[in-house]
PDB file of C-alpha atoms in Angstrom:
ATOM      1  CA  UNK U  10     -19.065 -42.567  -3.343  1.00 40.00           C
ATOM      2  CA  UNK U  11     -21.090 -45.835  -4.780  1.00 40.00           C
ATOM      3  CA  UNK U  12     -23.486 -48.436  -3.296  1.00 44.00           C
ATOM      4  CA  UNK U  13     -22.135 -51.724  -4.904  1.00 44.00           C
ATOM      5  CA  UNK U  14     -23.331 -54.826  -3.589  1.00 49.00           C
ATOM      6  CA  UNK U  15     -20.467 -56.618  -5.467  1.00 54.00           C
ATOM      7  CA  UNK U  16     -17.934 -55.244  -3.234  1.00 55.00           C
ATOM      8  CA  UNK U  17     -19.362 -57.507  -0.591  1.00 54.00           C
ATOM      9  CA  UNK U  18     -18.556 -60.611  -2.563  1.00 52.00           C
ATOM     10  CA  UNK U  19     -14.750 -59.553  -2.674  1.00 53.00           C
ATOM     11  CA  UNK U  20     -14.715 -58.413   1.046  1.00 55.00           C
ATOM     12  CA  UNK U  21     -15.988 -62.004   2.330  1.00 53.00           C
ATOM     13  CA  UNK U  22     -14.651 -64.217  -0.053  1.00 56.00           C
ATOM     14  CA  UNK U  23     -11.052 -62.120   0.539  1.00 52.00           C
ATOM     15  CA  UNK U  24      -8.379 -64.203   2.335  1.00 54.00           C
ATOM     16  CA  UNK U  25      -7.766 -61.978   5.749  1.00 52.00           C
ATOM     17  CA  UNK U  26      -4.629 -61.152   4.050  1.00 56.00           C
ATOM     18  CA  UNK U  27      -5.819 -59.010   1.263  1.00 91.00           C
ATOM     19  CA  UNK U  28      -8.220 -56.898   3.751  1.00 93.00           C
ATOM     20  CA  UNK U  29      -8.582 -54.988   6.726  1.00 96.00           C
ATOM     21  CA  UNK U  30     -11.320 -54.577   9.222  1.00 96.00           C
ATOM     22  CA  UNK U  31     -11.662 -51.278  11.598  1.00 97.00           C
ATOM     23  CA  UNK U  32     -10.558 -48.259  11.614  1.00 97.00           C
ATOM     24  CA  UNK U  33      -7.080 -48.194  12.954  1.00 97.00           C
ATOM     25  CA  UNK U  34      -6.081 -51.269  10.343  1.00 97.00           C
ATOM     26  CA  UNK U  35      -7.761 -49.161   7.346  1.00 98.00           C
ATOM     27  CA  UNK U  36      -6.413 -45.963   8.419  1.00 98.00           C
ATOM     28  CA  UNK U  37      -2.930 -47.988   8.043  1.00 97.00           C
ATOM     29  CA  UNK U  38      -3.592 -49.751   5.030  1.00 97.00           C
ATOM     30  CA  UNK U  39      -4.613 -45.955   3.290  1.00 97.00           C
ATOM     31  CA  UNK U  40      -1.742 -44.380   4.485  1.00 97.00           C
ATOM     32  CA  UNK U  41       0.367 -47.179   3.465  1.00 95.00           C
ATOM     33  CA  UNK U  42      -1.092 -47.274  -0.297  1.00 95.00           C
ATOM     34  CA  UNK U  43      -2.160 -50.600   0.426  1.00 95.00           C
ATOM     35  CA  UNK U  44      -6.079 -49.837   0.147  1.00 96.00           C
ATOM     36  CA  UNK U  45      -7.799 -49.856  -3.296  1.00 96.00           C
ATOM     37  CA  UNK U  46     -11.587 -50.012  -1.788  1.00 96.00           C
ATOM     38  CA  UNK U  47     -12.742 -48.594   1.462  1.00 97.00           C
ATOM     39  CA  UNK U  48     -15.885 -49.795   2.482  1.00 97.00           C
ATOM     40  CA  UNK U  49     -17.855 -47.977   5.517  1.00 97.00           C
ATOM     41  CA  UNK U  50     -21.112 -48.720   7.675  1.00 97.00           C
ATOM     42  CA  UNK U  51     -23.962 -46.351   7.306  1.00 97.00           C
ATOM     43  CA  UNK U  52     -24.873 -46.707  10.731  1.00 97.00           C
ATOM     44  CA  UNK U  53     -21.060 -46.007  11.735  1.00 98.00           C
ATOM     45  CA  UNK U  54     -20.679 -42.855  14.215  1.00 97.00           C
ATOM     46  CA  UNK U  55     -19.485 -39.845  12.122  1.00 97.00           C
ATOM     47  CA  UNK U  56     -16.906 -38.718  14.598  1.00 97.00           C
ATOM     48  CA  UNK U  57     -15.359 -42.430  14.451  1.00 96.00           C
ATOM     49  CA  UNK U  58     -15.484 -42.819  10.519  1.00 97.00           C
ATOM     50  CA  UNK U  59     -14.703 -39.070   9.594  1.00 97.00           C
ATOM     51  CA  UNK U  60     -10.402 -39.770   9.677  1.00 97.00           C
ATOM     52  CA  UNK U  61     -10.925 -42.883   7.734  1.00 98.00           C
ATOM     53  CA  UNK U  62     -13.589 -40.895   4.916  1.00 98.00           C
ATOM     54  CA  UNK U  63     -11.099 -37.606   4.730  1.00 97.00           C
ATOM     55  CA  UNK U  64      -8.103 -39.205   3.989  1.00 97.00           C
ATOM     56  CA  UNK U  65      -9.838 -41.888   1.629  1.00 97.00           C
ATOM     57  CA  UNK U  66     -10.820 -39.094  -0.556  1.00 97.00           C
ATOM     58  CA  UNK U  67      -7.315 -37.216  -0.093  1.00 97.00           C
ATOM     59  CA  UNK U  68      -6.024 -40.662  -1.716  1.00 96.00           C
ATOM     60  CA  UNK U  69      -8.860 -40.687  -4.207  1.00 97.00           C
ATOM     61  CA  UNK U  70     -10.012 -44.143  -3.520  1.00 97.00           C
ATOM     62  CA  UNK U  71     -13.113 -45.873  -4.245  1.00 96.00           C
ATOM     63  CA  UNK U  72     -15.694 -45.491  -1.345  1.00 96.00           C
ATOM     64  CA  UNK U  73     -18.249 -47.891  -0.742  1.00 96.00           C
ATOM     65  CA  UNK U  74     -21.102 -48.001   2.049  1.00 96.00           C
ATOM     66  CA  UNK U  75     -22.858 -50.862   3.581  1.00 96.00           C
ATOM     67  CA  UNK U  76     -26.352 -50.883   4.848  1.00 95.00           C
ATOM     68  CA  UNK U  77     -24.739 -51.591   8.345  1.00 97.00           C
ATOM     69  CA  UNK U  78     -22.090 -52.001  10.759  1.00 97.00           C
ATOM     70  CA  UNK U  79     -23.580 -55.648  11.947  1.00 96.00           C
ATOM     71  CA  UNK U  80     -24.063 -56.447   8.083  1.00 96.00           C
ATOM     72  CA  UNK U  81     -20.005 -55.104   7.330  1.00 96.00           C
ATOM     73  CA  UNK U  82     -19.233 -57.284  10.209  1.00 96.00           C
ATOM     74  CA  UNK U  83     -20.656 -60.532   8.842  1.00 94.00           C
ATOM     75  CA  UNK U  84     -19.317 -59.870   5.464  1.00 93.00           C
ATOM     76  CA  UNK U  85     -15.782 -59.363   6.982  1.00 92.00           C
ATOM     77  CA  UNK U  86     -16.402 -62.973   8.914  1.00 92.00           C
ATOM     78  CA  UNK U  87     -16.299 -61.548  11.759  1.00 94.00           C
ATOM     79  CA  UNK U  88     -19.174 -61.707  15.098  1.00 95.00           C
ATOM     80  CA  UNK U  89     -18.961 -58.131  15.574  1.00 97.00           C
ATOM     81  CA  UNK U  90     -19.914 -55.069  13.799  1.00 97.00           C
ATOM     82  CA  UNK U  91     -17.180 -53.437  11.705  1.00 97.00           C
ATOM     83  CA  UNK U  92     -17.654 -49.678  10.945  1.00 98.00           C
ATOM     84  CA  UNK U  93     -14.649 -49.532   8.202  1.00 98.00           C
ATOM     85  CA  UNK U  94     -12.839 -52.301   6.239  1.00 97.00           C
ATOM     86  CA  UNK U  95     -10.535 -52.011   3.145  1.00 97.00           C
ATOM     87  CA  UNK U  96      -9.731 -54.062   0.354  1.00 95.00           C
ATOM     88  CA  UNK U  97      -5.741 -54.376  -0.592  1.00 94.00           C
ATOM     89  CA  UNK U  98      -4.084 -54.216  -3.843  1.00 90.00           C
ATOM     90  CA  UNK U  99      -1.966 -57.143  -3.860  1.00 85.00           C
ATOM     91  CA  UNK U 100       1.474 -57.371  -2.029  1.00 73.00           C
ATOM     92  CA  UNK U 101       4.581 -56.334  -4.517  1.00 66.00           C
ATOM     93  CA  UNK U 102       7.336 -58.829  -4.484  1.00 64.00           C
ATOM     94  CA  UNK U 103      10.723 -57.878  -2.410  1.00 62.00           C
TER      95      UNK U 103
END
């Protein structure tokens, strides 16, 4: 569990194909091995972010929080809040 600011950078600057936004995409991407970063709003409900937190740490990834859904939201590009999002390793060649 960190508070990076950095992260932010990668999550907006990210083509949509290298992250995820919301819960059921990042609970997906983590049980798919495709997540490296998880990033979650502080203001998020507990009850909707606790799946997403458990099995991040079951995976051992790096957590990161933002200051806030809205603010998660606009770093994602999107006009909505976002209570998760998750950054991807890059795809392996078939």
């Amino acid at each position: 569990m960190i508070e990076y600011t950095g992260v932010f950078a990668d999550v907006s600057q990210s083509p949509r194909a290298k992250r995820v936004v919301g819960v059921k995409e990042t609970l997906k991407a983590i049980e798919r091995d495709r997540a490296v970063t998880v990033v979650v709003a502080r203001d998020a409900e507990p009850q909707v972010v606790a799946g997403v937190l458990g099995l991040a740490r079951e995976k051992g990834l790096e957590l990161v929080y933002a200051d806030s859904m809205e603010f998660l939201g606009k770093a994602c590009g999107i006009k909505v809040g976002a209570a998760v999002a998750a950054l991807l390793a890059p795809a392996t060649p078939l």
